[in-house]
PDB file of C-alpha atoms and ligand atoms in Angstrom:
ATOM      1  CA  UNK A   1       1.337 -13.887 -25.883  1.00 50.00           C
ATOM      2  CA  UNK A   2       1.915 -13.573 -22.151  1.00 54.00           C
ATOM      3  CA  UNK A   3       5.493 -14.931 -22.442  1.00 58.00           C
ATOM      4  CA  UNK A   4       6.473 -12.065 -24.752  1.00 62.00           C
ATOM      5  CA  UNK A   5       5.117  -9.291 -22.584  1.00 71.00           C
ATOM      6  CA  UNK A   6       7.476  -7.048 -20.675  1.00 88.00           C
ATOM      7  CA  UNK A   7       7.277  -7.994 -17.033  1.00 92.00           C
ATOM      8  CA  UNK A   8       8.250  -6.725 -13.657  1.00 96.00           C
ATOM      9  CA  UNK A   9       8.855  -8.941 -10.647  1.00 97.00           C
ATOM     10  CA  UNK A  10       6.772  -7.338  -7.894  1.00 98.00           C
ATOM     11  CA  UNK A  11       7.298  -8.125  -4.241  1.00 98.00           C
ATOM     12  CA  UNK A  12       5.291  -6.501  -1.457  1.00 98.00           C
ATOM     13  CA  UNK A  13       6.720  -7.239   1.965  1.00 98.00           C
ATOM     14  CA  UNK A  14       5.365  -6.352   5.424  1.00 98.00           C
ATOM     15  CA  UNK A  15       6.604  -7.335   8.898  1.00 98.00           C
ATOM     16  CA  UNK A  16       4.178 -10.266   8.608  1.00 97.00           C
ATOM     17  CA  UNK A  17       5.790 -11.623   5.448  1.00 98.00           C
ATOM     18  CA  UNK A  18       5.476 -11.650   1.702  1.00 98.00           C
ATOM     19  CA  UNK A  19       2.024 -10.475   0.596  1.00 98.00           C
ATOM     20  CA  UNK A  20       2.706 -10.359  -3.152  1.00 98.00           C
ATOM     21  CA  UNK A  21       5.384 -12.055  -5.225  1.00 98.00           C
ATOM     22  CA  UNK A  22       4.592 -12.261  -8.895  1.00 96.00           C
ATOM     23  CA  UNK A  23       5.450 -11.060 -12.387  1.00 97.00           C
ATOM     24  CA  UNK A  24       3.210  -8.150 -13.336  1.00 97.00           C
ATOM     25  CA  UNK A  25       2.898  -5.545 -16.109  1.00 96.00           C
ATOM     26  CA  UNK A  26       3.018  -2.356 -14.020  1.00 96.00           C
ATOM     27  CA  UNK A  27       2.885  -1.133 -10.425  1.00 97.00           C
ATOM     28  CA  UNK A  28       1.724   2.206  -9.036  1.00 98.00           C
ATOM     29  CA  UNK A  29       2.820   3.151  -5.522  1.00 98.00           C
ATOM     30  CA  UNK A  30       1.983   6.190  -3.354  1.00 98.00           C
ATOM     31  CA  UNK A  31       5.157   8.286  -3.286  1.00 97.00           C
ATOM     32  CA  UNK A  32       5.739  11.300  -1.053  1.00 95.00           C
ATOM     33  CA  UNK A  33       5.296  13.600  -4.050  1.00 93.00           C
ATOM     34  CA  UNK A  34       2.339  11.734  -5.552  1.00 95.00           C
ATOM     35  CA  UNK A  35       1.750   8.486  -7.368  1.00 97.00           C
ATOM     36  CA  UNK A  36       4.759   6.757  -8.854  1.00 96.00           C
ATOM     37  CA  UNK A  37       4.071   4.508 -11.834  1.00 96.00           C
ATOM     38  CA  UNK A  38       6.678   1.822 -12.432  1.00 95.00           C
ATOM     39  CA  UNK A  39       6.975  -0.078 -15.697  1.00 94.00           C
ATOM     40  CA  UNK A  40       9.580  -2.741 -16.563  1.00 93.00           C
ATOM     41  CA  UNK A  41      13.038  -1.192 -17.134  1.00 90.00           C
ATOM     42  CA  UNK A  42      12.316   1.813 -14.943  1.00 89.00           C
ATOM     43  CA  UNK A  43      15.394   3.729 -13.748  1.00 92.00           C
ATOM     44  CA  UNK A  44      16.762   2.292 -10.483  1.00 95.00           C
ATOM     45  CA  UNK A  45      15.298   4.091  -7.474  1.00 94.00           C
ATOM     46  CA  UNK A  46      14.896   3.882  -3.725  1.00 96.00           C
ATOM     47  CA  UNK A  47      12.186   6.178  -2.457  1.00 96.00           C
ATOM     48  CA  UNK A  48       9.878   6.651   0.515  1.00 98.00           C
ATOM     49  CA  UNK A  49       6.234   5.770   0.142  1.00 98.00           C
ATOM     50  CA  UNK A  50       3.311   7.009   2.208  1.00 98.00           C
ATOM     51  CA  UNK A  51      -0.057   5.707   3.386  1.00 98.00           C
ATOM     52  CA  UNK A  52      -2.162   5.308   0.255  1.00 98.00           C
ATOM     53  CA  UNK A  53      -3.242   3.020  -2.530  1.00 98.00           C
ATOM     54  CA  UNK A  54      -0.894   0.749  -4.475  1.00 98.00           C
ATOM     55  CA  UNK A  55      -2.053  -0.825  -7.737  1.00 97.00           C
ATOM     56  CA  UNK A  56      -0.765  -3.812  -9.616  1.00 97.00           C
ATOM     57  CA  UNK A  57      -1.570  -4.444 -13.277  1.00 97.00           C
ATOM     58  CA  UNK A  58      -1.701  -8.189 -13.812  1.00 96.00           C
ATOM     59  CA  UNK A  59      -0.209  -9.782 -16.907  1.00 95.00           C
ATOM     60  CA  UNK A  60      -2.894 -12.421 -17.264  1.00 92.00           C
ATOM     61  CA  UNK A  61      -5.914 -10.149 -17.729  1.00 92.00           C
ATOM     62  CA  UNK A  62      -4.457  -6.611 -17.676  1.00 91.00           C
ATOM     63  CA  UNK A  63      -6.728  -5.887 -14.699  1.00 94.00           C
ATOM     64  CA  UNK A  64      -5.653  -3.639 -11.854  1.00 96.00           C
ATOM     65  CA  UNK A  65      -5.588  -4.992  -8.305  1.00 96.00           C
ATOM     66  CA  UNK A  66      -5.842  -2.407  -5.524  1.00 97.00           C
ATOM     67  CA  UNK A  67      -4.107  -2.541  -2.149  1.00 98.00           C
ATOM     68  CA  UNK A  68      -4.064  -0.296   0.907  1.00 98.00           C
ATOM     69  CA  UNK A  69      -0.491   0.266   2.069  1.00 98.00           C
ATOM     70  CA  UNK A  70       1.126   1.953   5.048  1.00 98.00           C
ATOM     71  CA  UNK A  71       4.368   3.929   5.144  1.00 98.00           C
ATOM     72  CA  UNK A  72       7.466   2.369   3.637  1.00 98.00           C
ATOM     73  CA  UNK A  73      10.000   2.297   0.857  1.00 98.00           C
ATOM     74  CA  UNK A  74      10.049   1.245  -2.752  1.00 98.00           C
ATOM     75  CA  UNK A  75      13.143  -0.071  -4.460  1.00 97.00           C
ATOM     76  CA  UNK A  76      13.288  -0.588  -8.199  1.00 95.00           C
ATOM     77  CA  UNK A  77      16.305  -2.248  -9.729  1.00 92.00           C
ATOM     78  CA  UNK A  78      16.605  -4.124 -13.012  1.00 88.00           C
ATOM     79  CA  UNK A  79      13.143  -5.614 -13.526  1.00 93.00           C
ATOM     80  CA  UNK A  80      12.385  -6.038  -9.835  1.00 97.00           C
ATOM     81  CA  UNK A  81      10.240  -3.860  -7.656  1.00 97.00           C
ATOM     82  CA  UNK A  82      10.279  -4.273  -3.882  1.00 98.00           C
ATOM     83  CA  UNK A  83       7.698  -2.419  -1.810  1.00 98.00           C
ATOM     84  CA  UNK A  84       8.571  -2.680   1.881  1.00 98.00           C
ATOM     85  CA  UNK A  85       5.754  -1.293   3.997  1.00 98.00           C
ATOM     86  CA  UNK A  86       4.582  -1.439   7.596  1.00 98.00           C
ATOM     87  CA  UNK A  87       1.125  -2.694   6.556  1.00 98.00           C
ATOM     88  CA  UNK A  88      -0.515  -3.850   3.323  1.00 98.00           C
ATOM     89  CA  UNK A  89      -3.889  -5.373   2.558  1.00 98.00           C
ATOM     90  CA  UNK A  90      -5.481  -6.327  -0.739  1.00 98.00           C
ATOM     91  CA  UNK A  91      -8.738  -4.394  -1.189  1.00 97.00           C
ATOM     92  CA  UNK A  92     -10.732  -7.610  -0.978  1.00 97.00           C
ATOM     93  CA  UNK A  93      -9.140  -8.493   2.405  1.00 97.00           C
ATOM     94  CA  UNK A  94      -9.964  -5.198   4.109  1.00 98.00           C
ATOM     95  CA  UNK A  95     -12.354  -5.422   7.054  1.00 98.00           C
ATOM     96  CA  UNK A  96     -14.281  -2.145   6.723  1.00 97.00           C
ATOM     97  CA  UNK A  97     -16.001  -2.515  10.112  1.00 97.00           C
ATOM     98  CA  UNK A  98     -12.620  -2.793  11.772  1.00 98.00           C
ATOM     99  CA  UNK A  99     -11.350   0.244   9.848  1.00 98.00           C
ATOM    100  CA  UNK A 100     -14.392   2.275  10.934  1.00 97.00           C
ATOM    101  CA  UNK A 101     -13.751   1.352  14.569  1.00 98.00           C
ATOM    102  CA  UNK A 102     -10.070   2.275  14.235  1.00 98.00           C
ATOM    103  CA  UNK A 103     -11.119   5.593  12.671  1.00 98.00           C
ATOM    104  CA  UNK A 104     -13.459   6.487  15.504  1.00 97.00           C
ATOM    105  CA  UNK A 105     -10.803   5.519  18.100  1.00 96.00           C
ATOM    106  CA  UNK A 106      -8.257   7.703  16.316  1.00 95.00           C
ATOM    107  CA  UNK A 107     -10.674  10.631  16.114  1.00 95.00           C
ATOM    108  CA  UNK A 108     -11.401  10.301  19.837  1.00 93.00           C
ATOM    109  CA  UNK A 109      -7.687  10.488  20.608  1.00 90.00           C
ATOM    110  CA  UNK A 110      -7.288  13.464  18.293  1.00 90.00           C
ATOM    111  CA  UNK A 111     -10.040  15.326  20.150  1.00 90.00           C
ATOM    112  CA  UNK A 112      -8.136  14.796  23.406  1.00 86.00           C
ATOM    113  CA  UNK A 113      -4.845  16.443  22.405  1.00 78.00           C
ATOM    114  CA  UNK A 114      -3.325  18.185  25.378  1.00 80.00           C
ATOM    115  CA  UNK A 115      -4.014  15.234  27.659  1.00 80.00           C
ATOM    116  CA  UNK A 116      -0.731  13.578  28.655  1.00 78.00           C
ATOM    117  CA  UNK A 117      -1.595  10.116  27.324  1.00 80.00           C
ATOM    118  CA  UNK A 118      -2.914  11.362  23.939  1.00 75.00           C
ATOM    119  CA  UNK A 119      -0.287  10.782  21.238  1.00 86.00           C
ATOM    120  CA  UNK A 120      -1.486  12.994  18.396  1.00 89.00           C
ATOM    121  CA  UNK A 121       1.031  11.735  15.815  1.00 92.00           C
ATOM    122  CA  UNK A 122       0.129   8.125  16.473  1.00 93.00           C
ATOM    123  CA  UNK A 123      -3.592   8.944  16.321  1.00 94.00           C
ATOM    124  CA  UNK A 124      -3.144  10.852  13.055  1.00 95.00           C
ATOM    125  CA  UNK A 125      -1.281   7.950  11.438  1.00 96.00           C
ATOM    126  CA  UNK A 126      -3.977   5.550  12.609  1.00 97.00           C
ATOM    127  CA  UNK A 127      -6.689   7.880  11.237  1.00 97.00           C
ATOM    128  CA  UNK A 128      -4.939   8.016   7.853  1.00 98.00           C
ATOM    129  CA  UNK A 129      -4.548   4.223   7.699  1.00 98.00           C
ATOM    130  CA  UNK A 130      -8.238   3.736   8.522  1.00 98.00           C
ATOM    131  CA  UNK A 131      -9.450   6.337   5.988  1.00 98.00           C
ATOM    132  CA  UNK A 132      -7.189   4.821   3.353  1.00 98.00           C
ATOM    133  CA  UNK A 133      -8.524   1.310   4.026  1.00 98.00           C
ATOM    134  CA  UNK A 134     -12.087   2.559   3.679  1.00 98.00           C
ATOM    135  CA  UNK A 135     -11.252   4.364   0.429  1.00 98.00           C
ATOM    136  CA  UNK A 136      -9.413   1.398  -1.095  1.00 98.00           C
ATOM    137  CA  UNK A 137     -12.145  -1.030  -0.062  1.00 97.00           C
ATOM    138  CA  UNK A 138     -14.718   1.314  -1.584  1.00 92.00           C
ATOM    139  CA  UNK A 139     -16.521   1.387   1.756  1.00 47.00           C
ATOM    140  CA  UNK A 140     -16.560   5.121   2.241  1.00 43.00           C
TER     141      UNK A 140
HETATM  142  P1  ATP B   1      -6.607  -1.638  14.330  1.00 89.57           P
HETATM  143  O1  ATP B   1      -6.705  -0.702  15.490  1.00 89.57           O
HETATM  144  O2  ATP B   1      -7.936  -2.035  13.749  1.00 89.57           O
HETATM  145  O3  ATP B   1      -5.646  -2.801  14.574  1.00 89.57           O
HETATM  146  P2  ATP B   1      -4.450  -0.255  13.157  1.00 89.57           P
HETATM  147  O4  ATP B   1      -4.396   0.887  12.187  1.00 89.57           O
HETATM  148  O5  ATP B   1      -3.896  -0.042  14.517  1.00 89.57           O
HETATM  149  O6  ATP B   1      -5.953  -0.754  13.185  1.00 89.57           O
HETATM  150  P3  ATP B   1      -2.304  -1.547  11.894  1.00 89.57           P
HETATM  151  O7  ATP B   1      -1.254  -1.411  12.962  1.00 89.57           O
HETATM  152  O8  ATP B   1      -2.249  -0.589  10.765  1.00 89.57           O
HETATM  153  O9  ATP B   1      -3.748  -1.519  12.554  1.00 89.57           O
HETATM  154  O10 ATP B   1      -2.271  -3.031  11.312  1.00 89.57           O
HETATM  155  C1  ATP B   1      -2.075  -4.163  12.140  1.00 89.57           C
HETATM  156  C2  ATP B   1      -2.327  -5.415  11.301  1.00 89.57           C
HETATM  157  O11 ATP B   1      -3.726  -5.577  11.056  1.00 89.57           O
HETATM  158  C3  ATP B   1      -1.689  -5.365   9.917  1.00 89.57           C
HETATM  159  O12 ATP B   1      -1.316  -6.687   9.558  1.00 89.57           O
HETATM  160  C4  ATP B   1      -2.810  -4.886   9.004  1.00 89.57           C
HETATM  161  O13 ATP B   1      -2.614  -5.359   7.681  1.00 89.57           O
HETATM  162  C5  ATP B   1      -4.030  -5.507   9.667  1.00 89.57           C
HETATM  163  N1  ATP B   1      -5.224  -4.673   9.551  1.00 89.57           N
HETATM  164  C6  ATP B   1      -5.479  -3.534  10.235  1.00 89.57           C
HETATM  165  N2  ATP B   1      -6.691  -3.029   9.941  1.00 89.57           N
HETATM  166  C7  ATP B   1      -7.230  -3.863   9.015  1.00 89.57           C
HETATM  167  C8  ATP B   1      -8.463  -3.888   8.315  1.00 89.57           C
HETATM  168  N3  ATP B   1      -9.386  -2.941   8.481  1.00 89.57           N
HETATM  169  N4  ATP B   1      -8.690  -4.910   7.450  1.00 89.57           N
HETATM  170  C9  ATP B   1      -7.768  -5.869   7.276  1.00 89.57           C
HETATM  171  N5  ATP B   1      -6.573  -5.916   7.906  1.00 89.57           N
HETATM  172  C10 ATP B   1      -6.300  -4.930   8.772  1.00 89.57           C
END
């Protein structure tokens, strides 16, 4: 029965607001040292997360939902997980055409390093976000 299952309150927050707020079975987030799987009653943590894929295992059907996330932090305490990230999109909401355009813009900037207006770090972050969106959306 769903009521008896161990659950984790998962909140995914971006500067635009609350993208996810629901009780789930498990969450996987992209940590700096690799994927971090979080089950209910996980040890309390605060940790940095990086551009990558987050996954949520739903209680209702035990299916995994995939999201593309930007850099941020995860906090786990009691049975609550908060993922605070600069961007997050559910796989089904990703606009792959837009990501491809962002990728080619970023690659153009990266080929112009040395020019005063070319910000290589910014271009690299943008390239990673775009590649990640394409991977999560399955469009690459
Ligand atoms: P772009 O140049 O296309 O805006 P970006 O990497 O500069 O890409 P971000 O700063 O990462 O964009 O994101 C800005 C906002 O747009 C965020 O709310 C993010 O979730 C959303 N977003 C960016 N790219 C996509 C995409 N391909 N599909 C859906 N939402 C996107």
